[in-house]
């Protein structure tokens, strides 16, 4: 499909790449592809960035018929631009689409559209260390009627923005509060889909954790309220007695691409990785006995995020002496080296622009 490009008449001033705030400085253009049942995907276009015109009765505004993805384009030392595991993002978007009754988007169409938008916005891919262009594809159901049905008219939209290191002050361990009232997702619900509604449901616990002086929520499973699922909007991993533990993909945990990449690297390095149910109690016991050596979250935005403290119901433990652990640091270094092209890519994760 041809992608029609309409250039913006005036270009914005680019922000200082040493002071980027995550997700704020949107670029000059965006990509839209329409879908209509019976017709399929049509009218792929890159147009000047600006407000969408949406009917107030559109399904997305009332029934959260929305899915999204997040990935990045990286500037390498030779000035070229590359994407990390973009096909995995589109594959996951199609799994989310299936759950939300949104249409499948052909992988080739989505990947070529993303590449084209990044090419148009190439001057926005920053060069400073640890900076990248964050890519946010999303899909919305637009039928203008308040009846509860899946939409026939849908749009796939991509917006991009330059971002800096997620933690400008460096990889400092974060304090995590284990939430035992609200739940993020349950098996059979939408936890395995990347959909906005999951985030809306997570805001209250996030605010509560912040009020208590914690930066992220650790989510327990919605049925037993016992087993660890994710931390904030990241997957979570623990090093216990030399082994790596991470919650299995049980239907309510999101299949993170950073999670998959970390598991692959850890296996490459000879670590045993167990994907299984892990109770909060097992974790606190391991921490108190000294068996819990490291804990970290994984996700595209922060790559890895060390956990320095865990708290629940008056129980509180420090992890790795409140410092970043050795494996956490090694994962960060190796993944970011592959992403910015400083080291070889043995697993075929990189797509050049
Ligand atoms: C996006 C997301 C992740 C991380 O996935 P990545 O592909 O590694 O960025 C983890 N948990 C939730 C709930 C998410 O939405």
CSV table of C-alpha atoms and ligand atoms in Angstrom, one decimal:
chain,number,residue,atom,x,y,z
A,1,UNK,CA,0.0,0.0,0.0
A,2,UNK,CA,1.3,3.4,-0.9
A,3,UNK,CA,1.8,5.8,2.0
A,4,UNK,CA,0.8,9.4,1.0
A,5,UNK,CA,2.9,12.0,2.7
A,6,UNK,CA,1.8,15.6,3.4
A,7,UNK,CA,4.6,17.6,4.9
A,8,UNK,CA,4.0,20.1,7.7
A,9,UNK,CA,4.2,23.7,6.4
A,10,UNK,CA,6.3,24.8,9.4
A,11,UNK,CA,8.5,22.6,11.5
A,12,UNK,CA,8.6,22.8,15.3
A,13,UNK,CA,11.7,23.8,17.2
A,14,UNK,CA,13.4,20.6,18.5
A,15,UNK,CA,13.8,20.3,22.3
A,16,UNK,CA,17.2,20.2,24.0
A,17,UNK,CA,18.2,16.5,23.9
A,18,UNK,CA,19.8,16.7,27.3
A,19,UNK,CA,16.5,17.7,29.0
A,20,UNK,CA,13.9,15.4,27.4
A,21,UNK,CA,10.8,14.6,29.4
A,22,UNK,CA,9.2,11.2,28.6
A,23,UNK,CA,6.4,11.5,26.0
A,24,UNK,CA,6.0,15.3,25.9
A,25,UNK,CA,7.8,16.6,22.8
A,26,UNK,CA,5.7,15.2,19.9
A,27,UNK,CA,7.2,15.5,16.4
A,28,UNK,CA,5.9,17.3,13.3
A,29,UNK,CA,4.1,14.4,11.7
A,30,UNK,CA,1.9,11.4,12.5
A,31,UNK,CA,0.7,8.3,10.6
A,32,UNK,CA,-2.9,7.2,10.1
A,33,UNK,CA,-4.3,4.2,8.3
A,34,UNK,CA,-8.0,3.7,8.1
A,35,UNK,CA,-9.8,0.4,8.4
A,36,UNK,CA,-13.4,-0.4,7.4
A,37,UNK,CA,-15.1,-3.8,7.6
A,38,UNK,CA,-15.6,-5.1,4.1
A,39,UNK,CA,-12.9,-2.9,2.7
A,40,UNK,CA,-9.9,-3.6,4.9
A,41,UNK,CA,-7.0,-1.2,5.6
A,42,UNK,CA,-6.9,1.8,3.3
A,43,UNK,CA,-5.6,5.4,3.0
A,44,UNK,CA,-2.3,5.1,4.7
A,45,UNK,CA,-1.0,8.7,5.2
A,46,UNK,CA,1.6,10.7,7.0
A,47,UNK,CA,0.2,14.1,7.8
A,48,UNK,CA,1.1,17.1,10.0
A,49,UNK,CA,0.8,16.2,13.7
A,50,UNK,CA,-2.3,17.6,15.3
A,51,UNK,CA,-5.6,17.0,17.0
A,52,UNK,CA,-7.8,14.1,15.8
A,53,UNK,CA,-11.4,14.8,14.9
A,54,UNK,CA,-13.5,12.2,16.7
A,55,UNK,CA,-17.2,11.9,17.0
A,56,UNK,CA,-18.2,12.3,20.6
A,57,UNK,CA,-20.2,9.0,20.4
A,58,UNK,CA,-17.1,7.0,19.1
A,59,UNK,CA,-16.7,3.7,20.9
A,60,UNK,CA,-13.1,4.4,22.0
A,61,UNK,CA,-14.3,7.3,24.2
A,62,UNK,CA,-16.9,5.3,26.0
A,63,UNK,CA,-15.9,1.7,26.0
A,64,UNK,CA,-12.1,1.9,25.8
A,65,UNK,CA,-11.9,0.1,22.5
A,66,UNK,CA,-8.2,0.8,22.3
A,67,UNK,CA,-4.8,-1.0,22.1
A,68,UNK,CA,-1.3,0.3,21.9
A,69,UNK,CA,2.4,-0.6,21.6
A,70,UNK,CA,5.6,1.1,22.6
A,71,UNK,CA,9.1,0.7,21.0
A,72,UNK,CA,12.0,2.8,20.1
A,73,UNK,CA,14.3,3.9,17.2
A,74,UNK,CA,17.9,4.3,18.1
A,75,UNK,CA,20.7,6.4,16.5
A,76,UNK,CA,23.9,4.4,16.2
A,77,UNK,CA,27.5,5.7,16.3
A,78,UNK,CA,27.6,5.9,12.4
A,79,UNK,CA,24.5,8.1,12.4
A,80,UNK,CA,22.2,5.3,11.0
A,81,UNK,CA,18.8,4.6,12.7
A,82,UNK,CA,17.6,1.2,13.8
A,83,UNK,CA,14.5,-0.4,15.5
A,84,UNK,CA,14.5,-3.1,18.2
A,85,UNK,CA,12.2,-6.1,17.7
A,86,UNK,CA,9.6,-4.2,15.8
A,87,UNK,CA,8.0,-7.3,14.4
A,88,UNK,CA,7.4,-8.6,17.9
A,89,UNK,CA,5.6,-5.4,18.8
A,90,UNK,CA,3.3,-5.8,15.8
A,91,UNK,CA,2.7,-9.5,16.6
A,92,UNK,CA,1.8,-8.6,20.1
A,93,UNK,CA,-0.5,-5.8,18.9
A,94,UNK,CA,-2.4,-8.3,16.8
A,95,UNK,CA,-2.8,-10.5,19.9
A,96,UNK,CA,-4.2,-7.5,21.7
A,97,UNK,CA,-6.4,-6.7,18.7
A,98,UNK,CA,-7.8,-10.3,18.8
A,99,UNK,CA,-8.8,-9.8,22.5
A,100,UNK,CA,-10.4,-6.4,21.9
A,101,UNK,CA,-12.2,-7.4,18.7
A,102,UNK,CA,-10.1,-4.9,16.7
A,103,UNK,CA,-8.9,-5.9,13.2
A,104,UNK,CA,-5.6,-7.6,12.5
A,105,UNK,CA,-3.0,-5.4,10.8
A,106,UNK,CA,-0.7,-7.1,8.4
A,107,UNK,CA,2.8,-7.1,9.8
A,108,UNK,CA,4.4,-5.8,6.6
A,109,UNK,CA,2.0,-2.9,6.4
A,110,UNK,CA,2.5,-1.9,10.0
A,111,UNK,CA,6.3,-2.3,9.9
A,112,UNK,CA,6.7,-0.4,6.6
A,113,UNK,CA,4.4,2.4,7.9
A,114,UNK,CA,6.5,2.8,11.1
A,115,UNK,CA,9.7,2.8,9.2
A,116,UNK,CA,8.4,5.4,6.8
A,117,UNK,CA,7.2,7.7,9.7
A,118,UNK,CA,10.6,7.4,11.4
A,119,UNK,CA,12.3,8.2,8.1
A,120,UNK,CA,10.2,11.3,7.7
A,121,UNK,CA,11.0,12.3,11.3
A,122,UNK,CA,14.7,11.2,11.1
A,123,UNK,CA,16.0,14.6,12.3
A,124,UNK,CA,14.0,14.0,15.5
A,125,UNK,CA,16.0,10.9,16.4
A,126,UNK,CA,18.4,12.4,19.0
A,127,UNK,CA,22.1,11.8,19.1
A,128,UNK,CA,22.9,12.3,22.8
A,129,UNK,CA,23.8,9.2,24.9
A,130,UNK,CA,20.8,7.2,26.1
A,131,UNK,CA,18.3,9.1,24.0
A,132,UNK,CA,16.0,7.6,21.4
A,133,UNK,CA,12.8,8.2,19.5
A,134,UNK,CA,9.9,6.6,21.3
A,135,UNK,CA,7.3,5.1,18.9
A,136,UNK,CA,3.7,4.8,20.0
A,137,UNK,CA,1.4,2.9,17.6
A,138,UNK,CA,-2.2,2.6,18.7
A,139,UNK,CA,-5.5,1.4,17.3
A,140,UNK,CA,-9.0,2.8,18.1
A,141,UNK,CA,-12.6,1.8,17.4
A,142,UNK,CA,-14.4,4.7,16.0
A,143,UNK,CA,-18.0,3.7,15.2
A,144,UNK,CA,-20.1,6.6,16.3
A,145,UNK,CA,-22.9,4.9,18.2
A,146,UNK,CA,-23.4,4.3,21.9
A,147,UNK,CA,-24.5,0.6,21.5
A,148,UNK,CA,-21.9,-1.8,22.8
A,149,UNK,CA,-20.5,-3.5,19.8
A,150,UNK,CA,-17.1,-3.9,18.2
A,151,UNK,CA,-16.4,-1.2,15.7
A,152,UNK,CA,-16.4,-1.5,11.9
A,153,UNK,CA,-14.5,1.7,11.4
A,154,UNK,CA,-11.0,1.7,13.0
A,155,UNK,CA,-7.8,3.7,12.8
A,156,UNK,CA,-4.2,2.6,13.3
A,157,UNK,CA,-2.2,5.7,14.3
A,158,UNK,CA,1.5,6.2,15.1
A,159,UNK,CA,3.0,9.1,16.9
A,160,UNK,CA,6.6,9.5,17.9
A,161,UNK,CA,8.6,11.7,20.3
A,162,UNK,CA,12.3,12.0,21.3
A,163,UNK,CA,13.0,10.6,24.8
A,164,UNK,CA,16.0,10.6,27.2
A,165,UNK,CA,17.1,8.1,29.7
A,166,UNK,CA,14.0,7.1,31.7
A,167,UNK,CA,15.8,7.9,34.9
A,168,UNK,CA,17.8,11.0,34.2
A,169,UNK,CA,19.7,10.6,37.6
A,170,UNK,CA,20.8,7.1,36.5
A,171,UNK,CA,19.8,3.5,37.4
A,172,UNK,CA,18.8,4.2,41.0
A,173,UNK,CA,16.9,1.4,42.7
A,174,UNK,CA,13.2,2.2,43.2
A,175,UNK,CA,11.0,1.5,46.2
A,176,UNK,CA,8.0,-0.8,45.5
A,177,UNK,CA,4.8,-1.1,47.4
A,178,UNK,CA,2.9,-4.4,47.1
A,179,UNK,CA,-0.8,-3.6,46.4
A,180,UNK,CA,-3.2,-5.9,48.1
A,181,UNK,CA,-6.5,-4.1,47.5
A,182,UNK,CA,-6.8,-3.2,43.8
A,183,UNK,CA,-5.9,-5.7,41.1
A,184,UNK,CA,-4.5,-4.9,37.6
A,185,UNK,CA,-5.9,-7.9,35.7
A,186,UNK,CA,-7.3,-11.4,36.0
A,187,UNK,CA,-7.0,-14.4,33.7
A,188,UNK,CA,-9.8,-14.2,31.2
A,189,UNK,CA,-9.7,-10.4,31.4
A,190,UNK,CA,-7.4,-8.1,29.4
A,191,UNK,CA,-4.2,-8.4,31.4
A,192,UNK,CA,-2.3,-10.1,28.5
A,193,UNK,CA,-3.5,-7.3,26.1
A,194,UNK,CA,-1.8,-3.9,25.9
A,195,UNK,CA,-4.9,-1.9,26.3
A,196,UNK,CA,-5.6,1.5,27.8
A,197,UNK,CA,-8.2,0.3,30.2
A,198,UNK,CA,-5.7,-1.7,32.2
A,199,UNK,CA,-3.8,1.5,32.8
A,200,UNK,CA,-6.9,3.4,33.9
A,201,UNK,CA,-7.6,0.7,36.4
A,202,UNK,CA,-4.1,0.9,37.8
A,203,UNK,CA,-4.0,4.7,38.5
A,204,UNK,CA,-5.6,4.5,42.0
A,205,UNK,CA,-3.0,2.0,43.4
A,206,UNK,CA,-0.2,4.0,41.7
A,207,UNK,CA,-1.4,7.2,43.4
A,208,UNK,CA,-1.7,5.4,46.8
A,209,UNK,CA,1.8,4.0,46.5
A,210,UNK,CA,3.1,7.5,45.7
A,211,UNK,CA,1.4,9.0,48.7
A,212,UNK,CA,3.2,6.4,50.9
A,213,UNK,CA,6.5,7.4,49.4
A,214,UNK,CA,6.9,4.5,46.9
A,215,UNK,CA,7.5,4.9,43.2
A,216,UNK,CA,5.8,1.8,41.8
A,217,UNK,CA,3.1,-0.8,42.6
A,218,UNK,CA,3.8,-4.5,42.6
A,219,UNK,CA,0.7,-6.3,41.5
A,220,UNK,CA,-0.6,-9.5,43.0
A,221,UNK,CA,-2.8,-11.9,41.1
A,222,UNK,CA,-6.5,-11.1,41.1
A,223,UNK,CA,-7.8,-14.5,42.3
A,224,UNK,CA,-5.6,-15.5,45.3
A,225,UNK,CA,-4.1,-12.1,45.9
A,226,UNK,CA,-0.9,-14.0,46.7
A,227,UNK,CA,1.2,-14.4,43.6
A,228,UNK,CA,3.4,-11.7,42.0
A,229,UNK,CA,2.4,-10.5,38.5
A,230,UNK,CA,4.1,-7.3,37.5
A,231,UNK,CA,5.6,-4.1,38.8
A,232,UNK,CA,4.0,-0.9,37.6
A,233,UNK,CA,3.8,-1.3,33.8
A,234,UNK,CA,6.9,-3.6,33.8
A,235,UNK,CA,7.5,-7.3,34.1
A,236,UNK,CA,9.5,-8.3,37.1
A,237,UNK,CA,12.4,-10.7,37.8
A,238,UNK,CA,14.3,-11.9,40.9
A,239,UNK,CA,17.6,-13.5,41.5
A,240,UNK,CA,17.2,-16.0,44.3
A,241,UNK,CA,20.1,-18.3,45.3
A,242,UNK,CA,21.8,-17.7,41.9
A,243,UNK,CA,18.7,-18.6,39.9
A,244,UNK,CA,16.4,-16.2,38.1
A,245,UNK,CA,12.7,-16.3,38.8
A,246,UNK,CA,10.0,-14.5,36.9
A,247,UNK,CA,6.2,-14.9,36.9
A,248,UNK,CA,5.0,-17.2,34.1
A,249,UNK,CA,2.7,-15.8,31.4
A,250,UNK,CA,-0.5,-17.1,33.0
A,251,UNK,CA,-3.0,-15.0,31.0
A,252,UNK,CA,-3.0,-11.9,33.2
A,253,UNK,CA,0.7,-11.0,32.8
A,254,UNK,CA,1.7,-9.0,29.8
A,255,UNK,CA,4.2,-10.8,27.5
A,256,UNK,CA,6.9,-8.1,27.6
A,257,UNK,CA,9.5,-7.9,24.8
A,258,UNK,CA,12.1,-6.7,27.2
A,259,UNK,CA,11.2,-9.7,29.5
A,260,UNK,CA,11.7,-12.1,26.6
A,261,UNK,CA,15.0,-10.4,25.6
A,262,UNK,CA,16.3,-10.6,29.2
A,263,UNK,CA,15.3,-14.3,29.5
A,264,UNK,CA,17.2,-15.0,26.3
A,265,UNK,CA,20.4,-13.1,27.4
A,266,UNK,CA,20.3,-14.8,30.9
A,267,UNK,CA,20.1,-18.2,29.2
A,268,UNK,CA,22.9,-17.2,26.9
A,269,UNK,CA,25.0,-16.4,30.0
A,270,UNK,CA,24.2,-19.8,31.5
A,271,UNK,CA,21.7,-18.8,34.1
A,272,UNK,CA,18.8,-21.0,35.0
A,273,UNK,CA,15.5,-19.1,34.5
A,274,UNK,CA,12.4,-20.3,36.1
A,275,UNK,CA,9.0,-19.0,34.8
A,276,UNK,CA,6.5,-19.9,37.5
A,277,UNK,CA,4.2,-18.7,40.2
A,278,UNK,CA,6.0,-16.8,42.9
A,279,UNK,CA,4.1,-15.8,46.0
A,280,UNK,CA,4.8,-12.5,47.8
A,281,UNK,CA,5.4,-14.6,50.9
A,282,UNK,CA,8.1,-16.7,49.2
A,283,UNK,CA,9.8,-13.4,48.1
A,284,UNK,CA,9.7,-11.8,51.6
A,285,UNK,CA,11.0,-15.0,53.1
A,286,UNK,CA,13.8,-15.2,50.6
A,287,UNK,CA,14.7,-11.5,51.3
A,288,UNK,CA,14.7,-12.1,55.0
A,289,UNK,CA,16.9,-15.2,54.8
A,290,UNK,CA,19.3,-13.4,52.5
A,291,UNK,CA,18.5,-15.7,49.4
A,292,UNK,CA,17.0,-12.8,47.4
A,293,UNK,CA,20.0,-11.3,45.7
A,294,UNK,CA,18.5,-8.9,43.2
A,295,UNK,CA,15.1,-7.7,41.9
A,296,UNK,CA,14.3,-5.6,38.8
A,297,UNK,CA,11.6,-4.6,36.5
A,298,UNK,CA,11.8,-4.9,32.7
A,299,UNK,CA,10.1,-2.7,30.0
A,300,UNK,CA,10.9,-0.7,26.8
A,301,UNK,CA,10.8,2.7,28.5
A,302,UNK,CA,13.3,2.1,31.3
A,303,UNK,CA,14.9,-1.1,29.9
A,304,UNK,CA,15.6,-2.5,33.4
A,305,UNK,CA,14.8,-0.8,36.6
A,306,UNK,CA,16.5,-2.0,39.8
A,307,UNK,CA,14.3,-2.6,42.9
A,308,UNK,CA,15.9,-1.5,46.2
A,309,UNK,CA,13.0,-2.0,48.6
A,310,UNK,CA,9.8,-4.0,48.9
A,311,UNK,CA,7.0,-3.2,51.3
A,312,UNK,CA,3.6,-4.8,52.2
A,313,UNK,CA,1.4,-4.6,55.2
A,314,UNK,CA,4.1,-3.5,57.6
A,315,UNK,CA,6.6,-6.0,56.2
A,316,UNK,CA,9.6,-4.2,54.6
A,317,UNK,CA,12.8,-5.5,53.0
A,318,UNK,CA,15.8,-4.0,51.3
A,319,UNK,CA,17.2,-5.7,48.2
A,320,UNK,CA,20.9,-5.7,47.2
A,321,UNK,CA,21.6,-3.4,50.0
A,322,UNK,CA,19.4,-0.8,48.2
A,323,UNK,CA,22.0,-0.7,45.3
A,324,UNK,CA,21.8,-1.9,41.7
A,325,UNK,CA,22.6,-5.6,41.5
A,326,UNK,CA,25.3,-7.1,39.2
A,327,UNK,CA,23.0,-9.0,36.9
A,328,UNK,CA,20.6,-6.0,36.7
A,329,UNK,CA,23.5,-3.8,35.6
A,330,UNK,CA,24.8,-6.4,33.1
A,331,UNK,CA,21.3,-6.8,31.5
A,332,UNK,CA,21.0,-3.1,31.2
A,333,UNK,CA,24.5,-2.7,29.6
A,334,UNK,CA,24.0,-5.6,27.2
A,335,UNK,CA,20.5,-4.7,26.0
A,336,UNK,CA,21.3,-1.1,25.5
A,337,UNK,CA,24.5,-2.0,23.7
A,338,UNK,CA,22.5,-4.1,21.2
A,339,UNK,CA,19.8,-1.4,20.9
A,340,UNK,CA,22.3,1.4,20.1
A,341,UNK,CA,24.4,-0.9,17.9
A,342,UNK,CA,27.5,-0.9,20.1
A,343,UNK,CA,27.6,-4.7,20.1
A,344,UNK,CA,26.7,-7.6,17.8
A,345,UNK,CA,23.0,-8.6,17.5
A,346,UNK,CA,23.2,-12.4,17.6
A,347,UNK,CA,19.4,-12.9,17.9
A,348,UNK,CA,18.3,-10.8,14.9
A,349,UNK,CA,16.5,-8.3,17.0
A,350,UNK,CA,17.5,-5.2,15.0
A,351,UNK,CA,15.8,-3.8,12.0
A,352,UNK,CA,17.8,-1.1,10.1
A,353,UNK,CA,15.7,1.8,8.8
B,1,LIG,C1,4.2,-2.7,27.8
B,1,LIG,C2,4.1,-3.4,29.2
B,1,LIG,C3,5.2,-4.1,29.7
B,1,LIG,C4,6.6,-4.2,29.1
B,1,LIG,O1,6.6,-4.7,27.8
B,1,LIG,P1,7.8,-4.4,26.9
B,1,LIG,O2,7.4,-5.0,25.6
B,1,LIG,O3,9.0,-5.0,27.5
B,1,LIG,O4,7.9,-2.9,26.8
B,1,LIG,C5,4.9,-4.8,30.9
B,1,LIG,N1,3.7,-4.8,31.5
B,1,LIG,C6,2.7,-4.0,31.0
B,1,LIG,C7,1.4,-4.0,31.8
B,1,LIG,C8,2.9,-3.3,29.8
B,1,LIG,O5,1.8,-2.6,29.4
